[in-house]
Short mmCIF file of C-alpha atoms (C1' of nucleotides) in Angstrom, two decimals:
data_model
loop_
_atom_site.label_atom_id
_atom_site.label_comp_id
_atom_site.label_asym_id
_atom_site.label_seq_id
_atom_site.Cartn_x
_atom_site.Cartn_y
_atom_site.Cartn_z
CA MET A 1 -0.73 0.14 0.01
CA GLY A 2 1.60 4.20 -0.22
CA ARG A 3 -1.35 7.11 1.08
CA ARG A 4 -4.11 6.20 2.16
CA ASN A 5 -4.64 9.68 5.27
CA LEU A 6 -7.19 7.26 6.78
CA HIS A 7 -5.82 9.63 9.95
CA THR A 8 -3.81 12.25 10.26
CA ARG A 9 -0.49 12.59 11.68
CA GLU A 10 -2.33 13.24 15.07
CA GLN A 11 -4.68 10.52 14.96
CA GLN A 12 -2.85 7.86 14.29
CA ARG A 13 -0.55 8.80 17.43
CA ASP A 14 -3.90 8.58 19.15
CA MET A 15 -4.61 5.91 18.20
CA ALA A 16 -1.39 4.45 19.64
CA ILE A 17 -1.24 5.20 22.52
CA ALA A 18 -4.62 3.64 23.48
CA ALA A 19 -3.70 0.59 21.86
CA ALA A 20 -0.44 0.82 23.69
CA GLU A 21 -2.07 1.64 26.95
CA LEU A 22 -4.01 -1.02 26.65
CA ILE A 23 -1.65 -3.75 26.09
CA LEU A 24 0.14 -2.63 28.98
CA VAL A 25 -2.36 -3.04 31.42
CA ARG A 26 -4.16 -6.17 30.51
CA GLU A 27 -0.12 -7.96 29.66
CA GLY A 28 2.21 -5.39 31.56
CA ILE A 29 5.45 -3.17 30.78
CA ASP A 30 7.18 -6.75 28.97
CA GLU A 31 5.26 -7.42 26.68
CA LEU A 32 4.42 -3.92 25.01
CA SER A 33 6.24 -3.26 21.62
CA MET A 34 5.98 -1.33 18.99
CA ARG A 35 5.39 -4.32 16.74
CA LYS A 36 1.76 -5.02 18.85
CA VAL A 37 1.37 -1.09 18.80
CA ALA A 38 1.52 -1.32 15.30
CA GLN A 39 -0.08 -4.24 14.25
CA ALA A 40 -2.94 -3.25 17.51
CA ILE A 41 -3.88 0.29 14.77
CA GLY A 42 -3.54 -2.23 11.80
CA TYR A 43 -0.19 0.28 10.81
CA THR A 44 3.73 -1.01 10.63
CA VAL A 45 5.84 -0.24 13.01
CA GLY A 46 7.79 1.31 10.19
CA ASN A 47 4.66 4.01 10.42
CA LEU A 48 5.81 4.77 14.33
CA TYR A 49 8.55 6.16 13.50
CA LEU A 50 7.17 8.19 12.24
CA LEU A 51 4.24 9.12 15.23
CA PHE A 52 7.33 9.03 18.12
CA GLN A 53 10.76 9.32 18.17
CA ASN A 54 11.08 5.24 19.29
CA GLN A 55 9.48 3.08 21.34
CA ASP A 56 10.91 5.17 24.84
CA ASP A 57 9.42 8.40 22.88
CA LEU A 58 5.76 6.49 23.11
CA LEU A 59 6.47 5.64 27.21
CA ALA A 60 6.23 8.92 27.11
CA ALA A 61 3.63 9.59 25.90
CA LEU A 62 2.68 6.82 27.93
CA ASN A 63 3.25 8.29 31.30
CA GLU A 64 2.11 11.47 30.52
CA ARG A 65 -1.01 9.70 30.52
CA THR A 66 -0.55 8.14 33.28
CA ALA A 67 0.03 11.55 35.39
CA ASP A 68 -2.19 12.69 34.29
CA ALA A 69 -4.97 10.13 35.97
CA ILE A 70 -3.68 10.27 39.37
CA TYR A 71 -3.97 13.92 39.41
CA LEU A 72 -7.82 14.52 37.71
CA SER A 73 -8.13 11.60 40.53
CA LEU A 74 -7.18 13.20 43.12
CA ARG A 75 -7.67 16.87 42.21
CA ASP A 76 -11.80 14.94 42.01
CA ARG A 77 -10.91 14.14 45.25
CA ILE A 78 -10.59 16.38 47.57
CA GLU A 79 -12.76 19.06 46.13
CA VAL A 80 -15.36 17.75 47.72
CA LEU A 81 -13.79 18.20 51.38
CA ASP A 82 -12.90 20.76 53.31
CA ASP A 83 -11.13 19.17 56.20
CA PRO A 84 -6.88 19.93 54.94
CA ARG A 85 -6.15 16.94 56.96
CA GLU A 86 -9.00 15.36 55.25
CA ARG A 87 -8.14 15.96 51.54
CA LEU A 88 -4.36 14.19 52.73
CA GLY A 89 -6.15 12.11 53.78
CA ALA A 90 -7.33 11.60 51.21
CA MET A 91 -5.19 11.69 48.87
CA ALA A 92 -3.16 9.90 50.35
CA ARG A 93 -5.31 6.51 49.94
CA GLY A 94 -6.29 7.90 45.80
CA TYR A 95 -2.72 7.13 45.78
CA ILE A 96 -1.99 4.17 46.49
CA GLU A 97 -5.20 2.92 45.31
CA PHE A 98 -4.38 4.04 41.29
CA ALA A 99 -1.09 2.67 41.95
CA THR A 100 -2.50 -1.18 43.58
CA GLY A 101 -5.44 -0.73 40.79
CA ASN A 102 -2.50 -0.32 37.86
CA PRO A 103 0.98 -1.51 38.67
CA ASN A 104 1.93 -2.30 35.70
CA ARG A 105 0.76 1.31 34.75
CA TRP A 106 2.14 2.88 37.50
CA ARG A 107 5.24 1.10 37.64
CA LEU A 108 5.96 2.08 34.17
CA LEU A 109 5.78 5.23 35.08
CA PHE A 110 7.54 5.60 38.29
CA GLU A 111 10.60 2.52 37.38
CA HIS A 112 11.06 2.49 33.69
CA GLN A 113 14.10 4.69 33.43
CA LEU A 114 14.13 7.02 30.03
CA PRO A 115 17.46 7.63 28.27
CA GLU A 116 19.02 10.28 29.60
CA GLU A 117 19.44 11.84 26.19
CA MET A 118 15.36 12.38 26.09
CA LYS A 119 14.90 14.60 29.64
CA PRO A 120 14.83 18.15 26.86
CA ARG A 121 11.52 16.16 27.56
CA PRO A 122 9.89 18.77 29.91
CA THR A 123 6.29 17.95 29.91
CA ALA A 124 6.76 14.79 31.97
CA ASP A 125 8.18 15.83 34.58
CA ALA A 126 6.13 18.48 34.80
CA ARG A 127 3.58 16.82 35.57
CA ILE A 128 4.71 14.84 38.54
CA ARG A 129 5.46 18.48 40.19
CA ARG A 130 1.78 18.76 40.12
CA LEU A 131 1.33 16.57 42.01
CA PHE A 132 4.21 17.62 44.47
CA GLU A 133 2.27 21.03 44.51
CA LEU A 134 -1.27 19.72 44.89
CA VAL A 135 0.39 18.41 48.70
CA GLU A 136 1.38 21.32 49.90
CA THR A 137 -1.45 23.44 48.98
CA THR A 138 -3.41 20.95 51.00
CA LEU A 139 -0.99 21.45 53.33
CA ALA A 140 -0.08 24.96 53.85
CA ALA A 141 -3.96 25.27 54.21
CA LEU A 142 -3.14 22.08 57.40
CA GLU A 143 -0.27 24.56 59.12
CA PRO A 144 -0.43 27.93 58.06
CA LYS A 145 2.62 28.81 60.48
CA LEU A 146 4.72 26.76 58.25
CA LYS A 147 7.27 28.81 55.86
CA ALA A 148 7.91 27.75 52.13
CA ASP A 149 10.62 26.36 52.86
CA ALA A 150 9.78 24.04 55.80
CA LEU A 151 6.22 23.36 53.85
CA ARG A 152 7.97 22.25 50.42
CA LEU A 153 10.35 19.99 52.71
CA ARG A 154 7.83 18.82 54.52
CA ALA A 155 5.39 17.24 51.65
CA THR A 156 8.43 16.06 50.11
CA THR A 157 9.00 13.86 52.70
CA PHE A 158 5.84 13.77 53.09
CA TRP A 159 4.42 12.39 49.45
CA GLY A 160 8.26 10.44 49.24
CA GLY A 161 6.97 8.36 52.07
CA ILE A 162 3.36 7.66 50.91
CA HIS A 163 5.00 7.38 47.57
CA GLY A 164 7.53 4.80 49.04
CA ILE A 165 3.78 2.45 50.22
CA GLY A 166 3.23 2.60 46.66
CA SER A 167 6.11 1.64 46.05
CA LEU A 168 5.83 -1.31 47.98
CA ALA A 169 2.45 -2.57 48.09
CA VAL A 170 2.91 -2.48 43.83
CA SER A 171 5.24 -5.18 44.36
CA GLY A 172 3.95 -6.45 46.43
CA LYS A 173 7.06 -6.36 49.31
CA LEU A 174 5.18 -4.10 51.54
CA SER A 175 4.13 -7.91 53.11
CA TRP A 176 7.51 -8.60 53.96
CA GLY A 177 7.22 -6.48 56.74
CA GLY A 178 3.62 -7.70 58.31
CA ARG A 179 0.94 -9.30 57.67
CA SER A 180 -1.02 -7.74 56.41
CA SER A 181 -1.38 -6.16 52.68
CA ASP A 182 -3.77 -3.80 53.48
CA TYR A 183 -2.11 -0.57 52.49
CA THR A 184 -4.96 1.98 53.84
CA LEU A 185 -3.74 0.77 57.05
CA TYR A 186 0.40 1.75 56.13
CA CYS A 187 -1.64 4.76 55.12
CA GLU A 188 -3.43 6.07 57.94
CA GLU A 189 0.22 5.11 60.40
CA MET A 190 2.20 7.28 57.99
CA ILE A 191 -0.43 10.60 57.94
CA THR A 192 -0.42 9.92 61.97
CA ALA A 193 3.43 10.61 62.14
CA PHE A 194 2.78 13.41 60.35
CA PHE A 195 -0.05 15.59 61.29
CA GLY A 196 -1.21 13.23 64.62
CA PRO A 197 -3.37 11.85 65.54
CA LEU A 198 -6.40 11.21 63.69
CA LYS A 199 -9.37 14.01 65.04
CA PRO A 200 -8.09 14.27 68.42
CA ARG A 201 -11.14 16.08 69.71
CA ARG A 202 -14.73 14.79 68.53
CA ARG A 203 -18.07 16.11 70.33
CA SER A 204 -15.28 16.22 73.05
CA MET B 1 36.70 -28.01 22.76
CA GLY B 2 34.64 -29.72 25.50
CA ARG B 3 35.04 -30.92 28.02
CA ARG B 4 37.33 -28.25 30.02
CA ASN B 5 36.64 -28.39 34.12
CA LEU B 6 38.24 -25.79 34.46
CA HIS B 7 36.19 -24.94 36.75
CA THR B 8 33.43 -26.12 39.02
CA ARG B 9 30.16 -25.13 38.64
CA GLU B 10 29.69 -23.35 41.42
CA GLN B 11 32.68 -21.64 40.44
CA GLN B 12 30.98 -21.03 37.41
CA ARG B 13 27.47 -19.43 39.01
CA ASP B 14 30.00 -17.74 41.47
CA MET B 15 32.14 -15.79 38.06
CA ALA B 16 28.51 -15.13 36.91
CA ILE B 17 27.15 -13.09 39.33
CA ALA B 18 29.53 -11.28 39.79
CA ALA B 19 30.79 -11.16 36.39
CA ALA B 20 27.22 -9.84 35.77
CA GLU B 21 27.28 -7.92 39.16
CA LEU B 22 30.37 -5.87 37.29
CA ILE B 23 27.74 -5.90 34.11
CA LEU B 24 25.10 -4.18 36.31
CA VAL B 25 27.18 -1.25 38.07
CA ARG B 26 28.50 0.05 34.94
CA GLU B 27 26.47 -0.17 31.55
CA GLY B 28 23.27 -0.29 33.78
CA ILE B 29 20.36 -2.83 33.55
CA ASP B 30 19.37 -2.63 29.79
CA GLU B 31 23.09 -3.54 29.13
CA LEU B 32 23.40 -6.95 31.74
CA SER B 33 22.77 -10.21 28.59
CA MET B 34 23.63 -13.22 28.70
CA ARG B 35 25.93 -12.84 25.96
CA LYS B 36 28.01 -10.66 27.65
CA VAL B 37 28.10 -12.33 31.01
CA ALA B 38 28.92 -15.35 29.06
CA GLN B 39 31.81 -13.58 27.13
CA ALA B 40 33.00 -11.58 30.98
CA ILE B 41 33.06 -15.65 32.51
CA GLY B 42 35.23 -17.28 29.38
CA TYR B 43 32.15 -19.81 28.35
CA THR B 44 29.01 -19.65 26.49
CA VAL B 45 26.34 -18.71 26.21
CA GLY B 46 24.56 -22.72 26.49
CA ASN B 47 26.63 -22.72 29.18
CA LEU B 48 24.93 -20.22 31.06
CA TYR B 49 21.54 -22.23 31.09
CA LEU B 50 23.54 -25.26 32.72
CA LEU B 51 24.02 -22.88 36.24
CA PHE B 52 20.61 -20.84 35.57
CA GLN B 53 17.92 -22.21 35.08
CA ASN B 54 16.98 -18.24 32.60
CA GLN B 55 17.91 -14.96 33.29
CA ASP B 56 15.69 -14.22 36.17
CA ASP B 57 17.29 -16.57 37.64
CA LEU B 58 20.80 -15.07 37.56
CA LEU B 59 18.79 -11.06 38.73
CA ALA B 60 17.52 -13.60 41.53
CA ALA B 61 20.86 -13.80 42.71
CA LEU B 62 22.48 -11.26 42.32
CA ASN B 63 19.51 -9.36 44.20
CA GLU B 64 20.16 -11.16 47.23
CA ARG B 65 23.97 -10.28 46.77
CA THR B 66 22.07 -6.42 46.93
CA ALA B 67 20.00 -7.17 49.55
CA ASP B 68 22.69 -9.14 51.97
CA ALA B 69 25.22 -5.67 51.09
CA ILE B 70 22.73 -3.92 52.10
CA TYR B 71 21.32 -5.12 54.94
CA LEU B 72 25.04 -5.94 56.73
CA SER B 73 25.83 -2.18 55.80
CA LEU B 74 23.00 -1.41 57.96
CA ARG B 75 24.01 -3.43 60.23
CA ASP B 76 28.09 -2.41 60.53
CA ARG B 77 26.19 1.24 61.56
CA ILE B 78 24.22 0.29 63.64
CA GLU B 79 26.57 -1.46 66.08
CA VAL B 80 28.51 1.56 66.95
CA LEU B 81 25.93 3.40 68.36
CA ASP B 82 24.02 2.87 71.15
CA ASP B 83 21.06 5.49 71.46
CA PRO B 84 17.97 3.41 69.49
CA ARG B 85 16.96 6.59 67.56
CA GLU B 86 20.52 7.51 66.46
CA ARG B 87 20.60 3.99 64.99
CA LEU B 88 17.18 4.52 63.13
CA GLY B 89 18.77 7.64 61.54
CA ALA B 90 21.11 6.06 60.80
CA MET B 91 19.68 2.97 58.93
CA ALA B 92 17.37 6.18 57.58
CA ARG B 93 20.70 7.80 56.33
CA GLY B 94 23.01 3.83 55.00
CA TYR B 95 19.74 3.32 53.02
CA ILE B 96 19.15 6.02 51.16
CA GLU B 97 23.15 6.33 50.81
CA PHE B 98 22.70 2.70 49.15
CA ALA B 99 20.60 3.73 46.73
CA THR B 100 21.82 7.12 44.92
CA GLY B 101 25.67 4.70 45.31
CA ASN B 102 24.56 1.68 43.75
CA PRO B 103 21.00 3.12 42.04
CA ASN B 104 21.71 -0.27 39.15
CA ARG B 105 21.91 -2.81 41.81
CA TRP B 106 19.26 -0.86 43.89
CA ARG B 107 16.82 -0.82 40.91
CA LEU B 108 17.03 -3.85 39.77
CA LEU B 109 16.15 -5.44 43.26
CA PHE B 110 12.78 -2.69 44.13
CA GLU B 111 11.66 -2.47 40.76
CA HIS B 112 12.76 -5.03 38.33
CA GLN B 113 9.54 -7.38 39.13
CA LEU B 114 10.54 -11.49 38.18
CA PRO B 115 7.80 -13.55 36.88
CA GLU B 116 5.12 -14.43 38.78
CA GLU B 117 6.14 -18.55 38.09
CA MET B 118 9.87 -18.22 39.80
CA LYS B 119 7.94 -17.15 43.08
CA PRO B 120 9.08 -19.96 45.17
CA ARG B 121 12.12 -19.06 45.69
CA PRO B 122 11.99 -17.47 49.88
CA THR B 123 15.55 -16.85 49.68
CA ALA B 124 15.83 -13.17 47.95
CA ASP B 125 12.52 -12.64 50.03
CA ALA B 126 13.61 -13.23 53.09
CA ARG B 127 16.60 -11.40 53.15
CA ILE B 128 14.39 -8.21 52.44
CA ARG B 129 12.62 -9.20 55.47
CA ARG B 130 15.79 -10.01 57.74
CA LEU B 131 15.82 -5.91 56.53
CA PHE B 132 12.08 -4.79 58.33
CA GLU B 133 12.98 -7.15 61.36
CA LEU B 134 16.35 -5.53 61.68
CA VAL B 135 14.87 -1.41 62.24
CA GLU B 136 11.28 -3.18 64.18
CA THR B 137 13.75 -4.22 66.86
CA THR B 138 15.24 -1.55 66.78
CA LEU B 139 12.46 0.71 66.96
CA ALA B 140 11.26 -1.62 70.31
CA ALA B 141 13.90 -0.22 72.06
CA LEU B 142 13.30 3.44 70.79
CA GLU B 143 9.61 2.72 71.37
CA PRO B 144 9.12 0.02 74.30
CA LYS B 145 5.40 0.63 75.13
CA LEU B 146 4.41 -0.43 71.65
CA LYS B 147 2.82 -3.62 71.50
CA ALA B 148 3.67 -6.36 69.01
CA ASP B 149 1.72 -5.50 66.49
CA ALA B 150 1.57 -1.72 66.80
CA LEU B 151 5.16 -1.82 66.31
CA ARG B 152 5.46 -4.29 63.35
CA LEU B 153 2.86 -0.35 61.77
CA ARG B 154 4.87 1.49 62.64
CA ALA B 155 7.81 0.08 61.51
CA THR B 156 6.76 -0.87 58.10
CA THR B 157 5.35 2.63 57.52
CA PHE B 158 8.61 4.36 58.85
CA TRP B 159 10.62 2.37 56.72
CA GLY B 160 8.05 2.09 53.51
CA GLY B 161 8.50 5.87 53.95
CA ILE B 162 12.71 5.95 53.95
CA HIS B 163 12.05 3.50 50.98
CA GLY B 164 10.16 5.87 48.76
CA ILE B 165 13.09 9.30 49.53
CA GLY B 166 15.26 6.21 47.89
CA SER B 167 12.91 5.42 45.90
CA LEU B 168 12.87 9.72 43.98
CA ALA B 169 15.81 10.19 45.25
CA VAL B 170 17.05 6.99 43.13
CA SER B 171 14.63 7.30 39.80
CA GLY B 172 15.54 11.96 40.18
CA LYS B 173 12.53 12.59 41.01
CA LEU B 174 12.39 14.27 44.27
CA SER B 175 14.11 17.37 42.92
CA TRP B 176 10.75 18.08 41.66
CA GLY B 177 8.33 18.42 44.60
CA GLY B 178 11.52 21.37 45.91
CA ARG B 179 15.05 22.06 45.44
CA SER B 180 17.53 20.09 46.77
CA SER B 181 18.90 16.55 46.09
CA ASP B 182 20.05 16.95 49.17
CA TYR B 183 18.41 13.34 51.16
CA THR B 184 19.54 13.43 54.46
CA LEU B 185 16.99 16.32 54.88
CA TYR B 186 14.12 14.29 53.34
CA CYS B 187 15.63 11.42 55.41
CA GLU B 188 15.42 13.92 59.19
CA GLU B 189 12.62 15.57 57.74
CA MET B 190 11.33 12.00 57.73
CA ILE B 191 12.76 11.10 61.29
CA THR B 192 11.54 13.76 63.27
CA ALA B 193 7.90 12.89 62.37
CA PHE B 194 8.02 9.97 63.16
CA PHE B 195 10.01 10.36 66.67
CA GLY B 196 10.14 13.35 67.33
CA PRO B 197 12.16 16.49 66.86
CA LEU B 198 15.41 15.63 66.86
CA LYS B 199 18.34 16.49 71.07
CA PRO B 200 14.72 17.80 72.34
CA ARG B 201 17.21 18.73 75.19
CA ARG B 202 20.84 18.95 74.89
CA ARG B 203 23.10 20.80 77.99
CA SER B 204 19.82 20.89 80.10
"C1'" DC C 1 49.06 -47.14 27.95
"C1'" DC C 2 44.88 -47.76 25.76
"C1'" DT C 3 40.52 -47.02 24.97
"C1'" DC C 4 35.73 -45.62 25.17
"C1'" DG C 5 31.73 -43.91 28.35
"C1'" DC C 6 29.43 -40.53 29.64
"C1'" DA C 7 29.74 -35.64 31.42
"C1'" DA C 8 30.94 -30.91 29.71
"C1'" DA C 9 30.65 -27.73 26.20
"C1'" DT C 10 30.00 -25.88 22.25
"C1'" DG C 11 27.96 -22.62 18.96
"C1'" DG C 12 23.91 -22.11 15.78
"C1'" DA C 13 19.30 -21.84 15.17
"C1'" DC C 14 14.63 -20.13 16.00
"C1'" DG C 15 11.62 -16.74 17.20
"C1'" DC C 16 11.60 -12.34 19.17
"C1'" DC C 17 12.75 -7.58 19.71
"C1'" DG C 18 14.20 -1.68 18.61
"C1'" DA C 19 15.73 0.59 14.73
"C1'" DT C 20 15.76 2.23 9.81
"C1'" DC C 21 15.59 3.72 4.86
"C1'" DA C 22 14.84 2.63 0.48
"C1'" DG C 23 11.50 1.87 -2.89
"C1'" DT C 24 5.93 1.44 -3.96
"C1'" DT C 25 1.83 3.70 -4.11
"C1'" DC C 26 -1.99 6.90 -4.76
"C1'" DC C 27 -3.26 11.05 -3.09
"C1'" DG C 28 -4.55 16.43 -4.74
"C1'" DC C 29 -2.56 19.88 -7.18
"C1'" DC C 30 -2.36 22.44 -11.70
"C1'" DG D 1 -4.28 13.26 -17.10
"C1'" DG D 2 -0.73 12.81 -15.30
"C1'" DC D 3 2.61 13.82 -12.57
"C1'" DG D 4 5.14 15.36 -7.53
"C1'" DG D 5 5.88 15.19 -3.49
"C1'" DA D 6 3.41 13.05 0.88
"C1'" DA D 7 2.26 8.86 2.91
"C1'" DC D 8 2.91 4.03 4.56
"C1'" DT D 9 5.27 -0.45 3.15
"C1'" DG D 10 8.32 -4.10 4.43
"C1'" DA D 11 13.09 -5.81 3.96
"C1'" DT D 12 16.81 -6.12 6.66
"C1'" DC D 13 19.38 -5.60 10.38
"C1'" DG D 14 22.47 -6.55 14.97
"C1'" DG D 15 20.80 -8.25 19.40
"C1'" DC D 16 18.18 -10.47 22.40
"C1'" DG D 17 16.24 -15.31 25.26
"C1'" DT D 18 16.39 -20.14 25.23
"C1'" DC D 19 17.25 -24.29 23.98
"C1'" DC D 20 19.65 -28.20 22.00
"C1'" DA D 21 22.07 -31.40 18.98
"C1'" DT D 22 26.60 -32.64 19.49
"C1'" DT D 23 32.11 -32.16 19.53
"C1'" DT D 24 35.09 -32.65 22.92
"C1'" DG D 25 38.73 -34.37 26.20
"C1'" DC D 26 38.65 -36.34 31.35
"C1'" DG D 27 38.83 -40.13 33.47
"C1'" DA D 28 37.74 -45.07 35.42
"C1'" DG D 29 38.05 -50.31 33.99
"C1'" DG D 30 41.96 -53.02 30.93
#
DNA sequence: CCTCGCAAATGGACGCCGATCAGTTCCGCC
DNA sequence: GGCGGAACTGATCGGCGTCCATTTGCGAGG
């Protein structure tokens, strides 16, 4: 075949990303090959390289979608809550739930290192930074007396801790440190460590 | 060539593991291939499959060594310290230092998921559990009034948090949440969150 | 000292992968 | 109606993990 013009470049890109995400979710990272993606969208492998620089470029596009999905999920969760403390809890639980509910997408985002020569692709990084900033903003409402530097340090450390719970949960290593696999438990413990016991006074 | 008997099976295994670790450290996970390992030890690829079931079996052997190295490193660090609080700090810093100092070994251990059909290989898991138990034991000395369940939960959560710092540090994503890349800062903040400010009274 | 069984090790084959590019096809403009 | 060039193909390359028929040579038995 030659020129078909069935879809625009942009459409083909979207199709490829969607197909790749489906393969990623259903079959895992190792099964996600350019050949499978090409076959899934009805084009040849060579054509994929007119849409993406290489495989890592496609994976980076996937990661952008994942980062967006996490951010929007957390955003939706907290906008119905008023108490900053509850917001942080909801974000933490939402983060862990996304990790355990979408392990392959989560792993690709955080554990698949892209080669450094494609570092000038700040889009994905910016979307993660947005996530950290969401935490920071929420934390600012909870601890208004903290200075900017201390606030940032605290938010980053807290979210790094939550991230660690997610990381261990996804790789199935949380049970190594204890019997339970109920990640919410670890979540609550982390929040308590950072922000004190839940609801210190109720109906008092 | 045929029978050489230059090295025993055990020796060949050790040579292969050592060679693989060198390649892992120097060139990264993606460059660690069975062919390179075979060439490095002066044998053919086919012979490697008389020593290991498959590549993941070799990687699992590498991970055992890494887990041992981390455990022994932390053990050495704390045995010269008496104060439990200082011990936990030393362990946390040591963990992060190992992660940032040996990123490829650390990534292979925690971020490379082995296929589930080789799950009946409890050796590597046991070595990680040992690490968690070391934390738990040290924490027990700091908070003697905690019950076993609460202790385990607290230790696991704390160590999961430290692990998260390491995970983000290794993947270079810690700067996303703040300017500094001085991981010790995050370490101290995490310890403070869990165990209160450092040295609450000095020379008082 | 010879020889021969069998363990030890080889090396090539298979099917997959990411990546490249000369060549083919056919759309749309003149 | 025809043609230039964009769109797309598919063959090709080197490398990968894995397997196994074949070859080699050590060492026990004569």
